[in-house]
JSON list of C-alpha atoms in Angstrom, two decimals:
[
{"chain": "T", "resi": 1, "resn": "UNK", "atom": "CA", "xyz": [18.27, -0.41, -16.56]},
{"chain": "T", "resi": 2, "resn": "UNK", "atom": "CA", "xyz": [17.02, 1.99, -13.71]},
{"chain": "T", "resi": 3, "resn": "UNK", "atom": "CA", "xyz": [13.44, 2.17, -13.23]},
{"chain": "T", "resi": 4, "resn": "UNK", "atom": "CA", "xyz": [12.80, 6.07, -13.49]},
{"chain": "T", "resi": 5, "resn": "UNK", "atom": "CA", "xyz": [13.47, 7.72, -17.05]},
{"chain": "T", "resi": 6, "resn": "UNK", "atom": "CA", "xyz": [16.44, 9.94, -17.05]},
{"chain": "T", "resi": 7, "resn": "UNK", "atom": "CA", "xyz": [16.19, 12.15, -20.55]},
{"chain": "T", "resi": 8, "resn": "UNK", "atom": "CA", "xyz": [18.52, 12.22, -23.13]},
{"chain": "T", "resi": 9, "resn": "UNK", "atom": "CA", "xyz": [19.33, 15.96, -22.39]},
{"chain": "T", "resi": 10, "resn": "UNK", "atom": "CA", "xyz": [20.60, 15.34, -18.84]},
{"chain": "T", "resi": 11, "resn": "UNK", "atom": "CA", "xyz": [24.48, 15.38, -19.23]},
{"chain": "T", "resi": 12, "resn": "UNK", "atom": "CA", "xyz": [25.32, 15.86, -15.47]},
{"chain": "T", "resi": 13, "resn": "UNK", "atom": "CA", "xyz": [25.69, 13.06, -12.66]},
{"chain": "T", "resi": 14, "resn": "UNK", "atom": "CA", "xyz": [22.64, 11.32, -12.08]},
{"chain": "T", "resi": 15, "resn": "UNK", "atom": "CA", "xyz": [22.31, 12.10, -8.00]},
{"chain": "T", "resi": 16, "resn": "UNK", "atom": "CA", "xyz": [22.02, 15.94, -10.13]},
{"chain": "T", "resi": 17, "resn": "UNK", "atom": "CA", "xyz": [18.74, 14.75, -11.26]},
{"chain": "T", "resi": 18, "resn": "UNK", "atom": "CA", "xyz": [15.93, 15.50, -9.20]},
{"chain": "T", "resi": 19, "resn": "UNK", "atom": "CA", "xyz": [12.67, 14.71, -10.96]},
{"chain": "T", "resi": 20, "resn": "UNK", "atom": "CA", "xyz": [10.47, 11.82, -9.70]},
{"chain": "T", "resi": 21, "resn": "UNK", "atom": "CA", "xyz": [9.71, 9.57, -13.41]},
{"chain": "T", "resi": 22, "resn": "UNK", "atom": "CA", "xyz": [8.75, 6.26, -12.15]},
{"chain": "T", "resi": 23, "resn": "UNK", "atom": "CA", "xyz": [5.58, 6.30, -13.57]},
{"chain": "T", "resi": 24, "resn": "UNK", "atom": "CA", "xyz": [3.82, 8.13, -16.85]},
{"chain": "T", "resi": 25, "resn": "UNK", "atom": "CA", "xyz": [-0.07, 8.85, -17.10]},
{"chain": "T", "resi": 26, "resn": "UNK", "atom": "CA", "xyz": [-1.13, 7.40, -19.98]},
{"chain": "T", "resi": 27, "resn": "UNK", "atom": "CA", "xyz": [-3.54, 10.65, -20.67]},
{"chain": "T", "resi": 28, "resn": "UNK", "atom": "CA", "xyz": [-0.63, 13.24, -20.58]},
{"chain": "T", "resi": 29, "resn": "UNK", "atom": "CA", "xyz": [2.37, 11.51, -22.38]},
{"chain": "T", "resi": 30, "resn": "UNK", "atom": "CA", "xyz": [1.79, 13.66, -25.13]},
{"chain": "T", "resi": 31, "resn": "UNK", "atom": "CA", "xyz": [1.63, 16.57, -22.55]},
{"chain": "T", "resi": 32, "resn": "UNK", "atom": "CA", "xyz": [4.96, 15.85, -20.82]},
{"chain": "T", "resi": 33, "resn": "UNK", "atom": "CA", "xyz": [8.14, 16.52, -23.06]},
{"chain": "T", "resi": 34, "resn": "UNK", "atom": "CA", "xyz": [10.30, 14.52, -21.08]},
{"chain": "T", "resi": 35, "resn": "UNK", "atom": "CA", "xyz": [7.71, 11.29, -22.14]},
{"chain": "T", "resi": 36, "resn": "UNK", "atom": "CA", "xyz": [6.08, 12.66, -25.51]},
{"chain": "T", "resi": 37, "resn": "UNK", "atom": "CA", "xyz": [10.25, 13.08, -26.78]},
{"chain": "T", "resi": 38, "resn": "UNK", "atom": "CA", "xyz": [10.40, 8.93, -25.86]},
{"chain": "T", "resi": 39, "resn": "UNK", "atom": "CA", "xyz": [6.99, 7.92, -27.41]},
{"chain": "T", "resi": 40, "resn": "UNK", "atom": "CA", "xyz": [7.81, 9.46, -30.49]},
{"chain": "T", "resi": 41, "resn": "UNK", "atom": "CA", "xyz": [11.13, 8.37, -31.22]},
{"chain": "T", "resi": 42, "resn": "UNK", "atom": "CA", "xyz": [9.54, 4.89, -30.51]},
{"chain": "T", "resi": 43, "resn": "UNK", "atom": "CA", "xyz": [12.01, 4.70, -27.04]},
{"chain": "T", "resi": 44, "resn": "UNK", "atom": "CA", "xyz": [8.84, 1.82, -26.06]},
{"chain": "T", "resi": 45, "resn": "UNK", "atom": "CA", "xyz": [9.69, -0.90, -24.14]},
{"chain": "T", "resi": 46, "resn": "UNK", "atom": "CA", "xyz": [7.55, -3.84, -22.62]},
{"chain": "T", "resi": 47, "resn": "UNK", "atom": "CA", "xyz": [8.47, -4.95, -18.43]},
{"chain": "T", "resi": 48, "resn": "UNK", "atom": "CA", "xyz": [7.43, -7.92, -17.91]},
{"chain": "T", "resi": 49, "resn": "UNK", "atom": "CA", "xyz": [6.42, -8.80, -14.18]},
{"chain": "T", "resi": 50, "resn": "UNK", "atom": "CA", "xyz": [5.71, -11.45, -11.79]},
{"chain": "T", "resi": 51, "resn": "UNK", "atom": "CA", "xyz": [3.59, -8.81, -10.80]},
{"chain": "T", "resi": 52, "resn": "UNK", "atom": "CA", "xyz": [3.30, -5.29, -8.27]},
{"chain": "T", "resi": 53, "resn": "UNK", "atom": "CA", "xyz": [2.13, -4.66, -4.84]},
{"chain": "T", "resi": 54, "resn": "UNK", "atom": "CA", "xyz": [-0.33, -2.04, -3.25]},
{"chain": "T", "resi": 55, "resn": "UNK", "atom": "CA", "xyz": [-1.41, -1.08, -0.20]},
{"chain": "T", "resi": 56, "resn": "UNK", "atom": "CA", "xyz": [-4.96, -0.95, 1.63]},
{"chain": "T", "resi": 57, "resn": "UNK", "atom": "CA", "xyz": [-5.59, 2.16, 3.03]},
{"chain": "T", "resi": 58, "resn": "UNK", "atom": "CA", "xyz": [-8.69, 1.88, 5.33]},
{"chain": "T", "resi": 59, "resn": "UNK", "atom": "CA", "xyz": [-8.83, 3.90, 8.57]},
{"chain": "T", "resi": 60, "resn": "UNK", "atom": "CA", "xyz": [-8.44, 2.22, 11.67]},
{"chain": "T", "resi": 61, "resn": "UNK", "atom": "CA", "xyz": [-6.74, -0.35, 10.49]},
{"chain": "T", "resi": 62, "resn": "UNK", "atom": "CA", "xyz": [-3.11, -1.50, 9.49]},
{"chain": "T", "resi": 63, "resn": "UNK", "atom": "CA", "xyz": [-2.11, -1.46, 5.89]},
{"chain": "T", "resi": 64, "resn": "UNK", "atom": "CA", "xyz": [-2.30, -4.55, 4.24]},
{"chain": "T", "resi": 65, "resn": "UNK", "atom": "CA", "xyz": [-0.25, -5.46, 1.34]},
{"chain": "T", "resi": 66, "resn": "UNK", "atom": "CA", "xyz": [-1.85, -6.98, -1.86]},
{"chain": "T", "resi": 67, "resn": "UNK", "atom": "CA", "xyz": [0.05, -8.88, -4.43]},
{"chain": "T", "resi": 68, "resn": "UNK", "atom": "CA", "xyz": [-1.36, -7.89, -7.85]},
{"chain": "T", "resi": 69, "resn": "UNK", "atom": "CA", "xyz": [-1.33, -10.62, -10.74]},
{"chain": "T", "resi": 70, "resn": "UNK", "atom": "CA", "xyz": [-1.99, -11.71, -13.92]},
{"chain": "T", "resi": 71, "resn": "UNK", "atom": "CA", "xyz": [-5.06, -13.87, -13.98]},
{"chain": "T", "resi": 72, "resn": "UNK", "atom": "CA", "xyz": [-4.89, -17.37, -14.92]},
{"chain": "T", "resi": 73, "resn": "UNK", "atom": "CA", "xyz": [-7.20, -17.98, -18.51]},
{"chain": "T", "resi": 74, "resn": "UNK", "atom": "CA", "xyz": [-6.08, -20.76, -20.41]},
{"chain": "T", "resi": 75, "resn": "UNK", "atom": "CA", "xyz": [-9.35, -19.68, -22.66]},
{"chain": "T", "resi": 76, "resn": "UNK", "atom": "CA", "xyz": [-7.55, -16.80, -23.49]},
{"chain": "T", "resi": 77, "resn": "UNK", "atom": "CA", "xyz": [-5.19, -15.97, -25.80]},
{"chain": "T", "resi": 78, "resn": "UNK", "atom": "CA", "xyz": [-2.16, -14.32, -23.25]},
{"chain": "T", "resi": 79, "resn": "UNK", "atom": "CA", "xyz": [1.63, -13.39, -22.76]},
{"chain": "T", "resi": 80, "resn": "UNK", "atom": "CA", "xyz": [1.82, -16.60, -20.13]},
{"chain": "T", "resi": 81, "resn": "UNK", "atom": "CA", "xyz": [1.71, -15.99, -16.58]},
{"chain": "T", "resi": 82, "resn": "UNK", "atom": "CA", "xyz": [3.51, -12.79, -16.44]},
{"chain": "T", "resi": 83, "resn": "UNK", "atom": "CA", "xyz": [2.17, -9.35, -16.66]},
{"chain": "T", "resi": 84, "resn": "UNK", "atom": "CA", "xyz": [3.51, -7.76, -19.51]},
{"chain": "T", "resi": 85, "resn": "UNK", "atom": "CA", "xyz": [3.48, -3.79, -18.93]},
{"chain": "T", "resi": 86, "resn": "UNK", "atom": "CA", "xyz": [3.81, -0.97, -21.08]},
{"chain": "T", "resi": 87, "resn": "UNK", "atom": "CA", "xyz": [6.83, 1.50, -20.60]},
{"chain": "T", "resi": 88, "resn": "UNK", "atom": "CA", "xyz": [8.93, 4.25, -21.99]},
{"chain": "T", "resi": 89, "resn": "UNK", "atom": "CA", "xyz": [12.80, 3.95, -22.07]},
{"chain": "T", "resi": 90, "resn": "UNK", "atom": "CA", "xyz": [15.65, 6.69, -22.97]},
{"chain": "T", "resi": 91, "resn": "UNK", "atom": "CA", "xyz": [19.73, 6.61, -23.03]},
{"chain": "T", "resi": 92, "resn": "UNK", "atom": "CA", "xyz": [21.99, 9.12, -22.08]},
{"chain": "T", "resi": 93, "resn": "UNK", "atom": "CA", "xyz": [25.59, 9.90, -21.08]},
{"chain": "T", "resi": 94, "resn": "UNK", "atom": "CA", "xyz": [26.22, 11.03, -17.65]},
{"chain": "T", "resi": 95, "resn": "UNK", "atom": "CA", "xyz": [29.16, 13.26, -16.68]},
{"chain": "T", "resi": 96, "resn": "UNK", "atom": "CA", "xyz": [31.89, 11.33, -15.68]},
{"chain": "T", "resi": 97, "resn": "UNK", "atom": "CA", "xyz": [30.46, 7.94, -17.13]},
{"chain": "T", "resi": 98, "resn": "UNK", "atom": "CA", "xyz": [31.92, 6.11, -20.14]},
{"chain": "T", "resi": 99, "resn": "UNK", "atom": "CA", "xyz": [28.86, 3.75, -20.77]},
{"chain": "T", "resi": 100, "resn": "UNK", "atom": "CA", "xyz": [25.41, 4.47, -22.32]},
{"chain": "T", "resi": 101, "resn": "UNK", "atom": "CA", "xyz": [22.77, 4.72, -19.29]},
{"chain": "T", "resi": 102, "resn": "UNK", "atom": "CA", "xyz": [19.62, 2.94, -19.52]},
{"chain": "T", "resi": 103, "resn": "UNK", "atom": "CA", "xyz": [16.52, 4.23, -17.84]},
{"chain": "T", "resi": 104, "resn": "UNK", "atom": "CA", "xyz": [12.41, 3.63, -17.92]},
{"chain": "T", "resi": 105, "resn": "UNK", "atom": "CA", "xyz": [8.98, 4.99, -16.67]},
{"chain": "T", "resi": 106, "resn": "UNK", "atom": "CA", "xyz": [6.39, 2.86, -16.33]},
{"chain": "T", "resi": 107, "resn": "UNK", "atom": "CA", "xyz": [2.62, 3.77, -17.91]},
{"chain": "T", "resi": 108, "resn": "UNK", "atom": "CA", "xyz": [-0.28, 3.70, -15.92]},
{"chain": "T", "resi": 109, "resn": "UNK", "atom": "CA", "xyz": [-4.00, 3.93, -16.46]},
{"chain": "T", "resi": 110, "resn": "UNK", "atom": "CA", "xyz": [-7.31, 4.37, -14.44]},
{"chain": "T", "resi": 111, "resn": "UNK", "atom": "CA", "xyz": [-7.45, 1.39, -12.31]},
{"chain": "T", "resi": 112, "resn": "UNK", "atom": "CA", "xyz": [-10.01, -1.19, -13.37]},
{"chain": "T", "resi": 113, "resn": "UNK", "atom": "CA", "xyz": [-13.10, -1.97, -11.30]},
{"chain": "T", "resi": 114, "resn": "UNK", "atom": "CA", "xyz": [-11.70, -4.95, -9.83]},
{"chain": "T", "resi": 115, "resn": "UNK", "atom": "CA", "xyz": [-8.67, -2.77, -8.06]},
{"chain": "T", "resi": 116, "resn": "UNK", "atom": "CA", "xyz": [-10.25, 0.73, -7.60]},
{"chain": "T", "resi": 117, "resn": "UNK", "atom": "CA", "xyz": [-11.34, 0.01, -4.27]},
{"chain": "T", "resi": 118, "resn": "UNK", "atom": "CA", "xyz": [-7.54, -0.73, -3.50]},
{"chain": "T", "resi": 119, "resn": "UNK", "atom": "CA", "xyz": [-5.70, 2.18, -5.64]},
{"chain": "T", "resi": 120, "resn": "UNK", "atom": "CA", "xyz": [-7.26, 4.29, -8.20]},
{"chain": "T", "resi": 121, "resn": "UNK", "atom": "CA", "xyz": [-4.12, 4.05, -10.96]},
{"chain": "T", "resi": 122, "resn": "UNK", "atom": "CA", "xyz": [-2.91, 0.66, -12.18]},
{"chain": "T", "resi": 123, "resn": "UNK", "atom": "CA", "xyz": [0.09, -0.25, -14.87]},
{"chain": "T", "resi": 124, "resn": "UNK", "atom": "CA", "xyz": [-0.87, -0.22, -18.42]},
{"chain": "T", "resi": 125, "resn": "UNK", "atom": "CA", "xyz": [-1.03, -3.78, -18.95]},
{"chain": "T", "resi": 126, "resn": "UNK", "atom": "CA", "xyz": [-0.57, -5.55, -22.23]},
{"chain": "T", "resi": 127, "resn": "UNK", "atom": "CA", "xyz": [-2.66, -8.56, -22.83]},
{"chain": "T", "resi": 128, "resn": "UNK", "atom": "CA", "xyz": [-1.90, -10.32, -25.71]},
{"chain": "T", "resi": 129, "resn": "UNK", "atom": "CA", "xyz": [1.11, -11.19, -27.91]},
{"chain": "T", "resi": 130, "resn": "UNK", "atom": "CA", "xyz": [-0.13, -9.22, -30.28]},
{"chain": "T", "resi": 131, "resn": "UNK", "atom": "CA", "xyz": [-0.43, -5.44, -28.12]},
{"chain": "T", "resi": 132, "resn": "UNK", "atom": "CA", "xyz": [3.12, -6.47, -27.35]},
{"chain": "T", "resi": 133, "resn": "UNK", "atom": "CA", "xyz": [4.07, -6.31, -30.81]},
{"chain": "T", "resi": 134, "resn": "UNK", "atom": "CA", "xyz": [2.00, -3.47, -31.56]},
{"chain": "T", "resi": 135, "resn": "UNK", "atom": "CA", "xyz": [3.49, -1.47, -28.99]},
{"chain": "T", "resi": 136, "resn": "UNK", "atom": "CA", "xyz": [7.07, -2.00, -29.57]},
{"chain": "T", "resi": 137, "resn": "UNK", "atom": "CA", "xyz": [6.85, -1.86, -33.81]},
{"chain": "T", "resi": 138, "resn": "UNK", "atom": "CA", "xyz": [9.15, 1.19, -33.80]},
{"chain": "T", "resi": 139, "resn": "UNK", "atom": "CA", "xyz": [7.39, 2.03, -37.07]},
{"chain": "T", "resi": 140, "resn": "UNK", "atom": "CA", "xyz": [4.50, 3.16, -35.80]},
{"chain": "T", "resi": 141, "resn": "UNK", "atom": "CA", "xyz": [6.35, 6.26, -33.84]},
{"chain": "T", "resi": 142, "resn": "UNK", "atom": "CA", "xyz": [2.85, 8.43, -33.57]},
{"chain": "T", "resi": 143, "resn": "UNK", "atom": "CA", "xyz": [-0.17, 6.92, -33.32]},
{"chain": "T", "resi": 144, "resn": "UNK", "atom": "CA", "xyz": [-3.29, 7.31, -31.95]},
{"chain": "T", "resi": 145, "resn": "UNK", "atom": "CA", "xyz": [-3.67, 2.87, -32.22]},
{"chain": "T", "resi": 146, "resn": "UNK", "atom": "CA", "xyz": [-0.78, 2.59, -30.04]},
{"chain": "T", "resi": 147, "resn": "UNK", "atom": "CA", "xyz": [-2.36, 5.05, -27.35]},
{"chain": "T", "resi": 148, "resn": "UNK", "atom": "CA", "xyz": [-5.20, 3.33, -27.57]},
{"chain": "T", "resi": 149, "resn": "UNK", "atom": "CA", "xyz": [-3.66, 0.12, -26.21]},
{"chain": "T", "resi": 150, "resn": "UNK", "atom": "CA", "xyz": [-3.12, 1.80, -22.61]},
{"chain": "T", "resi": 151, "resn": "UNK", "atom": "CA", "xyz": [-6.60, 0.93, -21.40]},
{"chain": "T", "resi": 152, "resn": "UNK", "atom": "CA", "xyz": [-7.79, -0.57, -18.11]},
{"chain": "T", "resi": 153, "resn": "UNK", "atom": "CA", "xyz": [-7.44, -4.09, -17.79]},
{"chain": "T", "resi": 154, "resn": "UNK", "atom": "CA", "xyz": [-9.70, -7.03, -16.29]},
{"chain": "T", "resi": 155, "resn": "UNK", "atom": "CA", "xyz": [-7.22, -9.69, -16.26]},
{"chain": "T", "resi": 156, "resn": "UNK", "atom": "CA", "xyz": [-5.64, -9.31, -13.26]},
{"chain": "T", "resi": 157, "resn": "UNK", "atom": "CA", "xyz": [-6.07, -11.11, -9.97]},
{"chain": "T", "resi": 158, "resn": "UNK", "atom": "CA", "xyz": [-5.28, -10.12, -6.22]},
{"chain": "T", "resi": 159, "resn": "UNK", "atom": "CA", "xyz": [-4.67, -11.63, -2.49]},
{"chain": "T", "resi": 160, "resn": "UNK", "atom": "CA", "xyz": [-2.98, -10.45, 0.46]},
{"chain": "T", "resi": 161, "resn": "UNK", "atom": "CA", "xyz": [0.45, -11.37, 1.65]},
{"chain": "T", "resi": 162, "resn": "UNK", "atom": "CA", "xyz": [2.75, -10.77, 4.55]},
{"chain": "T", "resi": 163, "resn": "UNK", "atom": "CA", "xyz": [4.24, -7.24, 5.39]},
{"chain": "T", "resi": 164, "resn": "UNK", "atom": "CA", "xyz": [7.49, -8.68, 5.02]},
{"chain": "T", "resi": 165, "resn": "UNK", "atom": "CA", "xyz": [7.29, -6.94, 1.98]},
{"chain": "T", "resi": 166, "resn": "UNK", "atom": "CA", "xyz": [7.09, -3.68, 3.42]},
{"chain": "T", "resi": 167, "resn": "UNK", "atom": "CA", "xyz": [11.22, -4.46, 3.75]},
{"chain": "T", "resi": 168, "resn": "UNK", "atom": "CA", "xyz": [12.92, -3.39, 0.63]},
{"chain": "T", "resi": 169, "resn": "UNK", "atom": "CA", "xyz": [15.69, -6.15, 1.40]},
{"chain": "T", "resi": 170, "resn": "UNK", "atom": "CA", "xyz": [13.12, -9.22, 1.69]},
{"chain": "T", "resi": 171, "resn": "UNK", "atom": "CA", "xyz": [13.17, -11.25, -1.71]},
{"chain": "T", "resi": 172, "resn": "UNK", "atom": "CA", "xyz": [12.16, -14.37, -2.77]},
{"chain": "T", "resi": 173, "resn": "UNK", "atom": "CA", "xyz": [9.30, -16.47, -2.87]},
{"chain": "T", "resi": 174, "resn": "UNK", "atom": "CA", "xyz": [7.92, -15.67, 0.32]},
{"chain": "T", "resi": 175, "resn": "UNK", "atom": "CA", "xyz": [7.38, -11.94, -1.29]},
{"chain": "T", "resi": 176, "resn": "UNK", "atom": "CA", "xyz": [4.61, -13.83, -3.34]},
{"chain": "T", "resi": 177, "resn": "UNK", "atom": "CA", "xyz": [2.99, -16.14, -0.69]},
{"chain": "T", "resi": 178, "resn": "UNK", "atom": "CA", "xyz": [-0.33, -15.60, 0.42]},
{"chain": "T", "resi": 179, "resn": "UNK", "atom": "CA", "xyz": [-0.87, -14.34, 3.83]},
{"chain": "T", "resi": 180, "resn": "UNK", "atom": "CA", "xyz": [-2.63, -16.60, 6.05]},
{"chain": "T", "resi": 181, "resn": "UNK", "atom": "CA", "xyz": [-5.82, -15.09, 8.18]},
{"chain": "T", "resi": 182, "resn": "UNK", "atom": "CA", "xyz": [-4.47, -14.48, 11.52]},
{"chain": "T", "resi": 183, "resn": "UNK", "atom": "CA", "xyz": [-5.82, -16.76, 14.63]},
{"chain": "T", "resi": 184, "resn": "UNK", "atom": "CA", "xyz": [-7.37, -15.63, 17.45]},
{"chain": "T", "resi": 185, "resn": "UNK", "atom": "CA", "xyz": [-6.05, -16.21, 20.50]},
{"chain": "T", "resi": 186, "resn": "UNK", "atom": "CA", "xyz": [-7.45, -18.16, 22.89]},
{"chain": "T", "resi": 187, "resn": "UNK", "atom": "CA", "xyz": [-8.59, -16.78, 26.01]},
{"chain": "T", "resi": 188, "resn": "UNK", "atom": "CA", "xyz": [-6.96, -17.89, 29.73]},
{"chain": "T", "resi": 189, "resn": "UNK", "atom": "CA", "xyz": [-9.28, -18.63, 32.46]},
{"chain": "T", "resi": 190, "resn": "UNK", "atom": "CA", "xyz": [-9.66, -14.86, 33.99]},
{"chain": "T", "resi": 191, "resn": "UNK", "atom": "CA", "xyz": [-10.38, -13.38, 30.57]},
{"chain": "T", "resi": 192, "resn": "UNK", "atom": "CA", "xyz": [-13.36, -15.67, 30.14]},
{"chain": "T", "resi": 193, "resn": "UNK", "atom": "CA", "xyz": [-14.43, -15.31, 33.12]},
{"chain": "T", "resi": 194, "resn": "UNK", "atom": "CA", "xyz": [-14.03, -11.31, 32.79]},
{"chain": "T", "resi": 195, "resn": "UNK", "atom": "CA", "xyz": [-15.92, -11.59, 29.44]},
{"chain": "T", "resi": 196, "resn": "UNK", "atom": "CA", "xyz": [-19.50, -13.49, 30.99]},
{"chain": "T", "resi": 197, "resn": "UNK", "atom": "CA", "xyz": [-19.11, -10.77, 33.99]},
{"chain": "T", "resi": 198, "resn": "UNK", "atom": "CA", "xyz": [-22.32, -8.64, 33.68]},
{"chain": "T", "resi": 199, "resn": "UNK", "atom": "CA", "xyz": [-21.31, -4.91, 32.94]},
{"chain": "T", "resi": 200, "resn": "UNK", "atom": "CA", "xyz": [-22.77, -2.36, 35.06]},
{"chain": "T", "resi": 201, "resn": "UNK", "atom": "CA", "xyz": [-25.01, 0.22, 33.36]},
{"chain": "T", "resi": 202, "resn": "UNK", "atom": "CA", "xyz": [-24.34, 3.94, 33.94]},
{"chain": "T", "resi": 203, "resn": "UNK", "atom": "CA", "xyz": [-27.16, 4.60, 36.53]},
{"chain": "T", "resi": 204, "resn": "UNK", "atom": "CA", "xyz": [-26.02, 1.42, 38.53]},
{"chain": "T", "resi": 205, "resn": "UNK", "atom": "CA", "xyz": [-22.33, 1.81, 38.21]},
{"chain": "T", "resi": 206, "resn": "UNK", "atom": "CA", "xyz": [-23.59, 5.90, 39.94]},
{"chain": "T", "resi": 207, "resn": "UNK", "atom": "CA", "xyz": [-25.48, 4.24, 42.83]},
{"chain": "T", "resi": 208, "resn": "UNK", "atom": "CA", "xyz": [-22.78, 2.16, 43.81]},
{"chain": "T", "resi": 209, "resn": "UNK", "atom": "CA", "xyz": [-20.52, 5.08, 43.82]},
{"chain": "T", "resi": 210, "resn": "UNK", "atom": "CA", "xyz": [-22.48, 6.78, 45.99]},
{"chain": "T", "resi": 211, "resn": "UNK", "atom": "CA", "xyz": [-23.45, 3.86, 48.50]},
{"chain": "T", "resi": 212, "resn": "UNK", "atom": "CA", "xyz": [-19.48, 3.25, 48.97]},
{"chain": "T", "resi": 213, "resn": "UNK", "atom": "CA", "xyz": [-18.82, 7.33, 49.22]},
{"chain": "T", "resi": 214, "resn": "UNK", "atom": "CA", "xyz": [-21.46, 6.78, 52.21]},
{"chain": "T", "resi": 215, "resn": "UNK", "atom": "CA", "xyz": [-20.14, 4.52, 53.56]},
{"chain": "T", "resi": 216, "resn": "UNK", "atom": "CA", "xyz": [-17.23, 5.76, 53.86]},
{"chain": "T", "resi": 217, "resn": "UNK", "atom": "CA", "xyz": [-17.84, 8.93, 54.88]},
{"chain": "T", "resi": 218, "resn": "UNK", "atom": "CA", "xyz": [-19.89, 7.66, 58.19]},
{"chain": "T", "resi": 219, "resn": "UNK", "atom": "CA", "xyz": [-17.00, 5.68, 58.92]},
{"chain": "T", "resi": 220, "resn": "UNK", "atom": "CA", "xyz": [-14.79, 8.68, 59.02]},
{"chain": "T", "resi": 221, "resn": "UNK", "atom": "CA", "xyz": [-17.62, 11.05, 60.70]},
{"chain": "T", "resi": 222, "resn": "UNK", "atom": "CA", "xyz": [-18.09, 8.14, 63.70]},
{"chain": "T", "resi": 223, "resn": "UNK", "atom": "CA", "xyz": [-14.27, 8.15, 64.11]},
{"chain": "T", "resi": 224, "resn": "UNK", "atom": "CA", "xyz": [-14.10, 11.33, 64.60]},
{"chain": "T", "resi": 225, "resn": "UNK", "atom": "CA", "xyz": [-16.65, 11.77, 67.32]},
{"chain": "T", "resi": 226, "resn": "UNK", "atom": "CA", "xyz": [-15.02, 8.88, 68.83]},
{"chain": "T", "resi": 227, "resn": "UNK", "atom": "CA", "xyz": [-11.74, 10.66, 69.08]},
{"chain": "T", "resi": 228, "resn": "UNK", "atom": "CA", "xyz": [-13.74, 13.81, 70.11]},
{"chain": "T", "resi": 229, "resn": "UNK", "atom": "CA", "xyz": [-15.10, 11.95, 72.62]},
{"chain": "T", "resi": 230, "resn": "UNK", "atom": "CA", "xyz": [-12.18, 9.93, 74.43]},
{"chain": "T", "resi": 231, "resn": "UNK", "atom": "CA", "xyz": [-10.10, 12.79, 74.00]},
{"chain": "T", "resi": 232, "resn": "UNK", "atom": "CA", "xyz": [-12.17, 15.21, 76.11]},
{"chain": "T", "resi": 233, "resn": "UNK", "atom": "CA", "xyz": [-12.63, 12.40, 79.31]},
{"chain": "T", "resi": 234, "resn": "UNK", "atom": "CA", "xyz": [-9.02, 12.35, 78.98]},
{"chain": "T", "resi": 235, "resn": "UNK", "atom": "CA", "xyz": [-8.89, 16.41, 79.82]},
{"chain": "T", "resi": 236, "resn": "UNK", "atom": "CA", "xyz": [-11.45, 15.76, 81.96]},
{"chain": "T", "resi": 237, "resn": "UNK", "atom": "CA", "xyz": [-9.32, 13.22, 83.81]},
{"chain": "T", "resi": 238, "resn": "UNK", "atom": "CA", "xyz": [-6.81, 14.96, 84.23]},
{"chain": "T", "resi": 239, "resn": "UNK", "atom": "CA", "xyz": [-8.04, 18.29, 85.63]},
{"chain": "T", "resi": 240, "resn": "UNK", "atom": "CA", "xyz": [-9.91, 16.38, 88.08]}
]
């Protein structure tokens, strides 16, 4: 199964196909032929997930990954631990291939209040055993009850985790471990004792310019009378 739908009416090799189809809106899948053709025919499939990843995005600062998942509730009546999210899925037989091919979008929504500030689209998530059902009875091929299960969802949970995840090859466990709060180093000797050194203001850090420029200029000024000096008794000397 390849995550990005591929339609039924492609019929040349897949690097030929060019559109991006990861993901569906939820408002325009009636809008979209290439989605609408899949929701009707009931092409509805559920992908279940340990759960997804997003970025943070503030300025000045380093993007932080955020592993998004589903919120534990034993209160609540749920599909386990995983995150069960809606999706469209479609066959068809590329040139030069003898098998069927498999393919699927996932749906997303508005992001819920609890994720906005992170991303402002979220998967359609599917809470209960009973949306699951709902949304895969291949009965119901049109209707406005099975849209109305792609809502916003509260019961999801999030925490930050190490950018070894920003490697497509890293897998495992340690994709799903949470990130510990970096330390701060400790400082040596000379950078405490640079850190209690008073700071000069403006106006004082200009006087002391000036009383070194001063300075140095009478140095150089005396030096060269000096020179001035010794060099005409030596002319003098010597015409004498």
């Amino acid at each position: 199964m390849r995550w990005g739908l591929v339609p039924s009416t492609h019929k040349k090799s897949l690097k030929e196909f060019k559109l991006t189809t990861h993901n569906s809106c939820a408002e325009t899948i009636l809008d979209r032929p290439l989605y609408s053709r899949a929701f009707q025919r009931g092409q509805r499939c559920v992908i279940p997930a340990d759960g997804f990843y997003e970025w943070s995005s503030a300025k000045g600062a380093d993007k932080t990954p955020h592993f998004v998942h589903r919120m534990r509730d034993e209160k609540t009546e749920v599909t386990g631990n995983l995150l069960m999210i809606a999706g469209l899925y479609d066959t068809c037989n590329l040139e030069n291939e003898d098998s069927t091919f498999y393919s699927a979008a996932v749906i997303t929504v508005a992001a819920s209040e609890s994720i906005s500030w992170l991303h402002h689209r979220m998967p359609a998530v599917l809470e209960t055993e009973d949306e699951v059902k709902r949304w895969l009875h291949a009965g119901q091929f049109y209707s406005k009850e099975t849209l109305s299960l792609l809502s916003p969802r509260t019961c999801i949970d999030l925490y930050p985790v190490s950018k070894v995840v920003n490697s497509s090859t890293t897998t495992g466990p340690v994709c799903m471990q949470r990130a510990e709060p970096e330390k701060k180093r400790k400082l040596n000797t000379l950078e405490k004792y640079m850190a209690k050194k008073p700071k000069l203001d403006n106006t004082e850090r200009d006087s002391c310019s000036q009383d070194k420029a001063g300075q140095v200029g009478g140095d150089v000024t005396d030096n060269r009378v000096s020179g001035i000096r010794k060099s005409s008794e030596a002319e003098t000397g010597d015409a004498l």
